[in-house]
Amino acid sequence: MIRVENVSYSYQAEEGPVAALTDVNLSIERGDFVAIIGHNGSGKSTLAKMFNGLLIPSQGRVTVMGKTTADPEQNWWIRQHVGLVFQNPDNQLVATMVEEDVAFGPENLGIPPAQIRERVEQALAQVDMLDKRTHAPHLLSGGQKQRVAIAGILAMRPQCLVLDEPTAMLDPRGRREVLETVLRLNREEGITVIWITHHMDEAVLARRVVVMERGRIAMEGPPRAVFLRREELQKLDLDVPVITRLAQLLADDGYAVPRDVLTVEEMVSLLCP
Ligand code: ADP
Ligand code: MG
């Protein structure tokens, strides 16, 4: 679906170039759910913007279904197929009514009005917000706003969603709403998901975890394998999920608990079989 090959990127700041990505290689398969974690400034947002051509590599290349993001002629096509959702839903909602907001993307694509209506309805249903279609976005909860922002992307019928810390500004309930929505879109509709987060309990739900450190990929693998490497993660100033840490502490103390427990449910079924 997306291939990142030998990608480096530097921002041109006043003080000179700032290296944000260094020789990154990554392949995202169709239907995948990939979590990207890493300390602040490790290059996650820069990488997110590479996936849909919002930024173009200084070196190397990014291709989306074979089309290179450096080709200006593919710009629209790529942005339509790879949708980006940002941290702050307030910056992503512009209209006075939910359904107008969701219509914004397809309108820009030049879709005929009748089809836009159909797409808006479907997208709002996909994020379970159809009943709020005529509401004012600014009166919604954080989680609802973020779901409307996601609907705005879905209305462009993308194959891939890239979400850059979409839950960072949300309360626990909003986080859960957004996470469950995106997990369902991946599972039931086969939408490829790249989920950037600093919440380890979100990352465990991915099929694959990519750990960024100073513009490079430091680790990559299924969550169970990545979170077994607690000491390495700690050196990168990253945690393992609380429940994994508990399992590892119990194992250290000689209890017969595997060190790669990822969820509370798993722990409960181990301790109370
Ligand atoms: P993350 O999302 O993991 O916090 P970023 O991709 O935002 O990391 O940043 C990676 C590096 O690039 C950091 O050193 C950051 O300071 C720098 N950077 C990000 N955006 C800019 C910018 N617009 N101008 C200059 N430097 C930037
Ligand atoms: Mg960021």
mmCIF file of C-alpha atoms and ligand atoms in Angstrom:
data_model
loop_
_atom_site.group_PDB
_atom_site.id
_atom_site.type_symbol
_atom_site.label_atom_id
_atom_site.label_comp_id
_atom_site.label_asym_id
_atom_site.label_seq_id
_atom_site.Cartn_x
_atom_site.Cartn_y
_atom_site.Cartn_z
ATOM 1 C CA MET A 1 0.000 0.000 0.000
ATOM 2 C CA ILE A 2 2.693 2.472 1.093
ATOM 3 C CA ARG A 3 6.418 2.055 0.710
ATOM 4 C CA VAL A 4 8.958 4.324 2.362
ATOM 5 C CA GLU A 5 12.410 3.775 0.896
ATOM 6 C CA ASN A 6 15.624 5.265 2.309
ATOM 7 C CA VAL A 7 13.781 8.424 3.267
ATOM 8 C CA SER A 8 15.559 11.330 4.904
ATOM 9 C CA TYR A 9 14.036 14.708 5.560
ATOM 10 C CA SER A 10 15.344 18.008 6.927
ATOM 11 C CA TYR A 11 13.337 21.113 7.757
ATOM 12 C CA GLN A 12 14.885 24.373 6.652
ATOM 13 C CA ALA A 13 14.882 26.441 9.826
ATOM 14 C CA GLU A 14 16.457 29.874 10.249
ATOM 15 C CA GLU A 15 19.366 28.385 12.200
ATOM 16 C CA GLY A 16 19.947 25.908 9.366
ATOM 17 C CA PRO A 17 18.618 22.476 8.420
ATOM 18 C CA VAL A 18 16.982 20.320 11.136
ATOM 19 C CA ALA A 19 17.189 16.602 10.418
ATOM 20 C CA ALA A 20 13.772 15.060 11.165
ATOM 21 C CA LEU A 21 14.046 11.697 9.380
ATOM 22 C CA THR A 22 17.171 9.711 8.588
ATOM 23 C CA ASP A 23 17.170 6.765 6.213
ATOM 24 C CA VAL A 24 13.720 5.424 7.100
ATOM 25 C CA ASN A 25 12.481 2.236 5.448
ATOM 26 C CA LEU A 26 8.963 1.038 6.061
ATOM 27 C CA SER A 27 6.342 -0.900 4.235
ATOM 28 C CA ILE A 28 2.644 -0.691 5.031
ATOM 29 C CA GLU A 29 0.530 -3.568 3.729
ATOM 30 C CA ARG A 30 -3.059 -3.192 2.616
ATOM 31 C CA GLY A 31 -5.420 -3.774 5.546
ATOM 32 C CA ASP A 32 -2.660 -3.408 8.113
ATOM 33 C CA PHE A 33 -3.033 -1.648 11.471
ATOM 34 C CA VAL A 34 0.325 -0.119 12.367
ATOM 35 C CA ALA A 35 0.992 1.888 15.524
ATOM 36 C CA ILE A 36 3.862 4.356 15.539
ATOM 37 C CA ILE A 37 5.271 5.337 18.923
ATOM 38 C CA GLY A 38 8.256 7.423 19.927
ATOM 39 C CA HIS A 39 9.383 10.275 22.087
ATOM 40 C CA ASN A 40 8.487 13.903 21.244
ATOM 41 C CA GLY A 41 10.561 15.108 18.321
ATOM 42 C CA SER A 42 11.401 11.578 17.137
ATOM 43 C CA GLY A 43 9.921 12.279 13.705
ATOM 44 C CA LYS A 44 6.441 10.730 13.916
ATOM 45 C CA SER A 45 4.521 13.710 12.544
ATOM 46 C CA THR A 46 7.078 14.261 9.808
ATOM 47 C CA LEU A 47 6.697 10.624 8.790
ATOM 48 C CA ALA A 48 2.877 10.945 8.893
ATOM 49 C CA LYS A 49 3.077 13.830 6.426
ATOM 50 C CA MET A 50 5.292 11.735 4.139
ATOM 51 C CA PHE A 51 2.580 9.088 3.784
ATOM 52 C CA ASN A 52 0.253 11.367 1.803
ATOM 53 C CA GLY A 53 2.705 13.703 0.157
ATOM 54 C CA LEU A 54 2.136 16.659 2.462
ATOM 55 C CA LEU A 55 5.928 16.563 2.785
ATOM 56 C CA ILE A 56 8.246 15.242 0.093
ATOM 57 C CA PRO A 57 11.458 13.411 1.074
ATOM 58 C CA SER A 58 14.737 15.313 0.843
ATOM 59 C CA GLN A 59 16.239 11.941 -0.058
ATOM 60 C CA GLY A 60 14.720 8.578 -0.914
ATOM 61 C CA ARG A 61 11.120 8.091 -1.964
ATOM 62 C CA VAL A 62 7.620 7.306 -0.771
ATOM 63 C CA THR A 63 5.187 5.484 -3.020
ATOM 64 C CA VAL A 64 1.462 4.978 -2.491
ATOM 65 C CA MET A 65 0.180 2.026 -4.494
ATOM 66 C CA GLY A 66 3.137 2.487 -6.797
ATOM 67 C CA LYS A 67 2.735 6.239 -7.338
ATOM 68 C CA THR A 68 5.533 8.418 -6.024
ATOM 69 C CA THR A 69 4.527 11.301 -3.758
ATOM 70 C CA ALA A 70 7.218 13.500 -5.358
ATOM 71 C CA ASP A 71 5.183 13.629 -8.583
ATOM 72 C CA PRO A 72 2.976 16.756 -8.389
ATOM 73 C CA GLU A 73 0.529 15.200 -10.845
ATOM 74 C CA GLN A 74 -0.286 12.454 -8.350
ATOM 75 C CA ASN A 75 -0.869 14.852 -5.480
ATOM 76 C CA TRP A 76 -4.660 14.845 -5.538
ATOM 77 C CA TRP A 77 -4.898 11.153 -6.163
ATOM 78 C CA ILE A 78 -2.595 10.397 -3.235
ATOM 79 C CA ARG A 79 -4.319 12.771 -0.796
ATOM 80 C CA GLN A 80 -7.626 11.238 -1.693
ATOM 81 C CA HIS A 81 -6.379 7.699 -1.045
ATOM 82 C CA VAL A 82 -4.382 8.432 2.103
ATOM 83 C CA GLY A 83 -6.273 10.642 4.562
ATOM 84 C CA LEU A 84 -4.578 12.413 7.434
ATOM 85 C CA VAL A 85 -6.288 13.067 10.790
ATOM 86 C CA PHE A 86 -4.553 15.413 13.217
ATOM 87 C CA GLN A 87 -4.382 15.794 16.951
ATOM 88 C CA ASN A 88 -6.646 18.772 17.454
ATOM 89 C CA PRO A 89 -10.169 18.261 16.112
ATOM 90 C CA ASP A 90 -10.926 21.979 16.514
ATOM 91 C CA ASN A 91 -8.411 22.822 13.798
ATOM 92 C CA GLN A 92 -10.007 20.344 11.415
ATOM 93 C CA LEU A 93 -13.636 21.392 11.641
ATOM 94 C CA VAL A 94 -14.513 24.540 9.744
ATOM 95 C CA ALA A 95 -18.250 24.519 9.000
ATOM 96 C CA THR A 96 -21.192 25.494 11.200
ATOM 97 C CA MET A 97 -22.928 22.164 10.746
ATOM 98 C CA VAL A 98 -21.550 18.623 11.018
ATOM 99 C CA GLU A 99 -22.753 17.466 7.598
ATOM 100 C CA GLU A 100 -21.306 20.541 5.867
ATOM 101 C CA ASP A 101 -17.984 19.768 7.394
ATOM 102 C CA VAL A 102 -18.016 16.207 6.156
ATOM 103 C CA ALA A 103 -19.057 17.406 2.675
ATOM 104 C CA PHE A 104 -16.044 19.689 2.417
ATOM 105 C CA GLY A 105 -13.578 17.034 1.175
ATOM 106 C CA PRO A 106 -15.760 15.503 -1.552
ATOM 107 C CA GLU A 107 -16.809 19.012 -2.683
ATOM 108 C CA ASN A 108 -13.145 19.808 -3.217
ATOM 109 C CA LEU A 109 -12.796 16.626 -5.242
ATOM 110 C CA GLY A 110 -15.538 17.879 -7.562
ATOM 111 C CA ILE A 111 -17.975 15.078 -6.742
ATOM 112 C CA PRO A 112 -21.568 15.752 -7.978
ATOM 113 C CA PRO A 113 -23.973 16.974 -5.209
ATOM 114 C CA ALA A 114 -26.194 13.878 -5.162
ATOM 115 C CA GLN A 115 -23.180 11.664 -4.594
ATOM 116 C CA ILE A 116 -21.840 14.011 -1.966
ATOM 117 C CA ARG A 117 -25.048 13.639 0.028
ATOM 118 C CA GLU A 118 -24.750 9.875 -0.172
ATOM 119 C CA ARG A 119 -21.095 9.931 0.854
ATOM 120 C CA VAL A 120 -21.733 12.265 3.781
ATOM 121 C CA GLU A 121 -24.495 10.047 5.081
ATOM 122 C CA GLN A 122 -22.398 6.943 4.767
ATOM 123 C CA ALA A 123 -19.329 8.528 6.363
ATOM 124 C CA LEU A 124 -21.335 9.797 9.333
ATOM 125 C CA ALA A 125 -22.874 6.350 9.759
ATOM 126 C CA GLN A 126 -19.391 4.805 9.678
ATOM 127 C CA VAL A 127 -18.354 6.846 12.714
ATOM 128 C CA ASP A 128 -21.775 6.523 14.338
ATOM 129 C CA MET A 129 -22.554 10.249 14.137
ATOM 130 C CA LEU A 130 -25.475 10.264 11.701
ATOM 131 C CA ASP A 131 -27.886 11.446 14.387
ATOM 132 C CA LYS A 132 -25.739 14.559 14.927
ATOM 133 C CA ARG A 133 -25.636 15.536 11.253
ATOM 134 C CA THR A 134 -27.284 18.932 11.739
ATOM 135 C CA HIS A 135 -25.506 19.772 14.999
ATOM 136 C CA ALA A 136 -22.922 22.516 15.416
ATOM 137 C CA PRO A 137 -19.451 20.915 15.529
ATOM 138 C CA HIS A 138 -18.163 23.204 18.273
ATOM 139 C CA LEU A 139 -20.851 21.952 20.676
ATOM 140 C CA LEU A 140 -19.794 18.298 20.363
ATOM 141 C CA SER A 141 -17.533 16.463 22.796
ATOM 142 C CA GLY A 142 -13.861 15.998 21.868
ATOM 143 C CA GLY A 143 -14.397 12.385 20.871
ATOM 144 C CA GLN A 144 -17.403 13.295 18.733
ATOM 145 C CA LYS A 145 -15.470 16.100 17.033
ATOM 146 C CA GLN A 146 -12.645 13.757 16.201
ATOM 147 C CA ARG A 147 -15.136 11.236 14.777
ATOM 148 C CA VAL A 148 -16.594 13.991 12.569
ATOM 149 C CA ALA A 149 -13.062 14.847 11.409
ATOM 150 C CA ILE A 150 -12.585 11.166 10.548
ATOM 151 C CA ALA A 151 -15.921 11.152 8.679
ATOM 152 C CA GLY A 152 -14.669 14.131 6.660
ATOM 153 C CA ILE A 153 -11.751 12.010 5.527
ATOM 154 C CA LEU A 154 -13.881 8.897 4.967
ATOM 155 C CA ALA A 155 -16.169 10.882 2.661
ATOM 156 C CA MET A 156 -13.242 11.011 0.249
ATOM 157 C CA ARG A 157 -13.244 7.179 0.293
ATOM 158 C CA PRO A 158 -9.588 6.717 1.236
ATOM 159 C CA GLN A 159 -7.915 3.322 1.385
ATOM 160 C CA CYS A 160 -5.676 4.377 4.214
ATOM 161 C CA LEU A 161 -6.136 6.508 7.331
ATOM 162 C CA VAL A 162 -3.136 8.100 8.998
ATOM 163 C CA LEU A 163 -3.978 9.431 12.462
ATOM 164 C CA ASP A 164 -1.385 11.594 14.195
ATOM 165 C CA GLU A 165 -2.043 11.342 17.939
ATOM 166 C CA PRO A 166 -5.795 11.586 17.368
ATOM 167 C CA THR A 167 -6.572 10.909 21.027
ATOM 168 C CA ALA A 168 -4.000 13.221 22.617
ATOM 169 C CA MET A 169 -6.550 15.932 23.412
ATOM 170 C CA LEU A 170 -9.387 13.619 24.415
ATOM 171 C CA ASP A 171 -10.679 12.376 27.746
ATOM 172 C CA PRO A 172 -10.704 8.593 28.362
ATOM 173 C CA ARG A 173 -14.200 8.224 26.989
ATOM 174 C CA GLY A 174 -13.377 10.182 23.825
ATOM 175 C CA ARG A 175 -10.210 8.144 23.381
ATOM 176 C CA ARG A 176 -12.162 4.925 23.581
ATOM 177 C CA GLU A 177 -14.804 6.161 21.105
ATOM 178 C CA VAL A 178 -12.235 7.161 18.514
ATOM 179 C CA LEU A 179 -10.100 4.057 18.964
ATOM 180 C CA GLU A 180 -13.088 1.717 18.693
ATOM 181 C CA THR A 181 -14.319 3.542 15.590
ATOM 182 C CA VAL A 182 -10.978 3.194 13.851
ATOM 183 C CA LEU A 183 -10.492 -0.446 14.916
ATOM 184 C CA ARG A 184 -13.897 -1.224 13.421
ATOM 185 C CA LEU A 185 -13.105 0.607 10.159
ATOM 186 C CA ASN A 186 -9.966 -1.500 9.886
ATOM 187 C CA ARG A 187 -11.586 -4.809 10.803
ATOM 188 C CA GLU A 188 -14.897 -4.509 8.981
ATOM 189 C CA GLU A 189 -14.059 -2.288 6.022
ATOM 190 C CA GLY A 190 -10.447 -3.245 5.472
ATOM 191 C CA ILE A 191 -9.212 0.344 5.719
ATOM 192 C CA THR A 192 -5.465 0.436 6.284
ATOM 193 C CA VAL A 193 -4.637 2.320 9.493
ATOM 194 C CA ILE A 194 -1.489 4.062 10.679
ATOM 195 C CA TRP A 195 -2.059 5.128 14.272
ATOM 196 C CA ILE A 196 0.456 7.446 15.930
ATOM 197 C CA THR A 197 0.159 7.526 19.693
ATOM 198 C CA HIS A 198 1.983 7.922 22.963
ATOM 199 C CA HIS A 199 -0.535 5.690 24.722
ATOM 200 C CA MET A 200 0.991 2.222 24.943
ATOM 201 C CA ASP A 201 -2.391 0.667 25.728
ATOM 202 C CA GLU A 202 -3.505 1.838 22.261
ATOM 203 C CA ALA A 203 -0.391 0.548 20.562
ATOM 204 C CA VAL A 204 -0.983 -2.998 21.889
ATOM 205 C CA LEU A 205 -4.103 -3.200 19.736
ATOM 206 C CA ALA A 206 -2.132 -2.749 16.517
ATOM 207 C CA ARG A 207 -0.944 -5.636 14.406
ATOM 208 C CA ARG A 208 2.492 -4.053 14.207
ATOM 209 C CA VAL A 209 4.331 -1.449 16.258
ATOM 210 C CA VAL A 210 7.018 0.856 14.872
ATOM 211 C CA VAL A 211 9.227 2.655 17.390
ATOM 212 C CA MET A 212 10.808 5.930 16.262
ATOM 213 C CA GLU A 213 13.900 7.469 17.815
ATOM 214 C CA ARG A 214 15.651 10.599 16.541
ATOM 215 C CA GLY A 215 14.299 10.299 13.040
ATOM 216 C CA ARG A 216 15.067 6.602 12.700
ATOM 217 C CA ILE A 217 13.121 3.399 13.195
ATOM 218 C CA ALA A 218 14.517 1.892 16.387
ATOM 219 C CA MET A 219 12.307 -1.201 16.620
ATOM 220 C CA GLU A 220 9.538 -2.816 14.688
ATOM 221 C CA GLY A 221 7.384 -5.883 15.191
ATOM 222 C CA PRO A 222 4.171 -7.293 16.640
ATOM 223 C CA PRO A 223 3.258 -5.568 19.943
ATOM 224 C CA ARG A 224 4.004 -8.706 21.924
ATOM 225 C CA ALA A 225 7.566 -8.831 20.658
ATOM 226 C CA VAL A 226 8.195 -5.087 20.936
ATOM 227 C CA PHE A 227 6.870 -4.744 24.486
ATOM 228 C CA LEU A 228 8.988 -7.664 25.690
ATOM 229 C CA ARG A 229 11.974 -5.364 25.140
ATOM 230 C CA ARG A 230 11.234 -3.190 28.157
ATOM 231 C CA GLU A 231 14.819 -2.179 28.918
ATOM 232 C CA GLU A 232 15.483 -1.003 25.376
ATOM 233 C CA LEU A 233 12.219 0.945 25.396
ATOM 234 C CA GLN A 234 13.110 2.509 28.719
ATOM 235 C CA LYS A 235 16.373 3.737 27.254
ATOM 236 C CA LEU A 236 14.271 5.506 24.623
ATOM 237 C CA ASP A 237 12.200 6.993 27.432
ATOM 238 C CA LEU A 238 9.220 4.866 26.480
ATOM 239 C CA ASP A 239 7.106 2.654 28.659
ATOM 240 C CA VAL A 240 5.525 -0.695 28.140
ATOM 241 C CA PRO A 241 1.787 -0.941 28.885
ATOM 242 C CA VAL A 242 1.062 -0.897 32.624
ATOM 243 C CA ILE A 243 -0.278 -4.438 32.571
ATOM 244 C CA THR A 244 2.822 -5.712 30.727
ATOM 245 C CA ARG A 245 4.991 -4.037 33.314
ATOM 246 C CA LEU A 246 3.000 -5.708 36.084
ATOM 247 C CA ALA A 247 3.439 -9.092 34.377
ATOM 248 C CA GLN A 248 7.173 -8.516 34.071
ATOM 249 C CA LEU A 249 7.477 -7.506 37.731
ATOM 250 C CA LEU A 250 5.561 -10.611 38.793
ATOM 251 C CA ALA A 251 7.765 -12.763 36.543
ATOM 252 C CA ASP A 252 10.871 -11.128 38.058
ATOM 253 C CA ASP A 253 9.590 -12.157 41.477
ATOM 254 C CA GLY A 254 9.267 -15.756 40.355
ATOM 255 C CA TYR A 255 5.557 -15.929 39.658
ATOM 256 C CA ALA A 256 4.546 -18.128 36.746
ATOM 257 C CA VAL A 257 3.262 -15.249 34.613
ATOM 258 C CA PRO A 258 4.409 -14.769 31.000
ATOM 259 C CA ARG A 259 6.311 -11.530 30.394
ATOM 260 C CA ASP A 260 4.381 -10.537 27.300
ATOM 261 C CA VAL A 261 0.875 -10.024 28.687
ATOM 262 C CA LEU A 262 -0.653 -7.111 26.789
ATOM 263 C CA THR A 263 -4.141 -6.541 28.096
ATOM 264 C CA VAL A 264 -6.024 -6.588 31.378
ATOM 265 C CA GLU A 265 -8.385 -9.221 29.963
ATOM 266 C CA GLU A 266 -5.440 -11.496 29.213
ATOM 267 C CA MET A 267 -4.048 -11.032 32.713
ATOM 268 C CA VAL A 268 -7.401 -11.782 34.310
ATOM 269 C CA SER A 269 -7.829 -14.990 32.335
ATOM 270 C CA LEU A 270 -4.281 -16.044 33.306
ATOM 271 C CA LEU A 271 -4.778 -15.390 37.008
ATOM 272 C CA CYS A 272 -8.355 -16.669 37.229
ATOM 273 C CA PRO A 273 -8.505 -19.447 34.652
HETATM 274 P P1 ADP B 1 7.157 14.038 16.651
HETATM 275 O O1 ADP B 1 5.879 14.112 15.884
HETATM 276 O O2 ADP B 1 7.634 12.649 16.897
HETATM 277 O O3 ADP B 1 7.099 14.821 17.926
HETATM 278 P P2 ADP B 1 8.223 15.754 14.550
HETATM 279 O O4 ADP B 1 8.137 15.012 13.278
HETATM 280 O O5 ADP B 1 7.186 16.780 14.816
HETATM 281 O O6 ADP B 1 8.315 14.709 15.763
HETATM 282 O O7 ADP B 1 9.639 16.481 14.644
HETATM 283 C C1 ADP B 1 10.847 15.853 14.283
HETATM 284 C C2 ADP B 1 11.988 16.877 14.370
HETATM 285 O O8 ADP B 1 11.778 17.903 13.424
HETATM 286 C C3 ADP B 1 12.087 17.563 15.716
HETATM 287 O O9 ADP B 1 13.445 17.786 15.984
HETATM 288 C C4 ADP B 1 11.378 18.866 15.495
HETATM 289 O O10 ADP B 1 11.879 19.873 16.332
HETATM 290 C C5 ADP B 1 11.702 19.168 14.042
HETATM 291 N N1 ADP B 1 10.644 19.945 13.374
HETATM 292 C C6 ADP B 1 9.344 19.588 13.256
HETATM 293 N N2 ADP B 1 8.647 20.503 12.547
HETATM 294 C C7 ADP B 1 9.531 21.476 12.234
HETATM 295 C C8 ADP B 1 9.446 22.705 11.501
HETATM 296 N N3 ADP B 1 8.284 23.111 10.957
HETATM 297 N N4 ADP B 1 10.572 23.442 11.374
HETATM 298 C C9 ADP B 1 11.747 23.034 11.908
HETATM 299 N N5 ADP B 1 11.902 21.897 12.588
HETATM 300 C C10 ADP B 1 10.824 21.110 12.755
HETATM 301 MG MG MG B 2 4.006 14.842 16.431
#
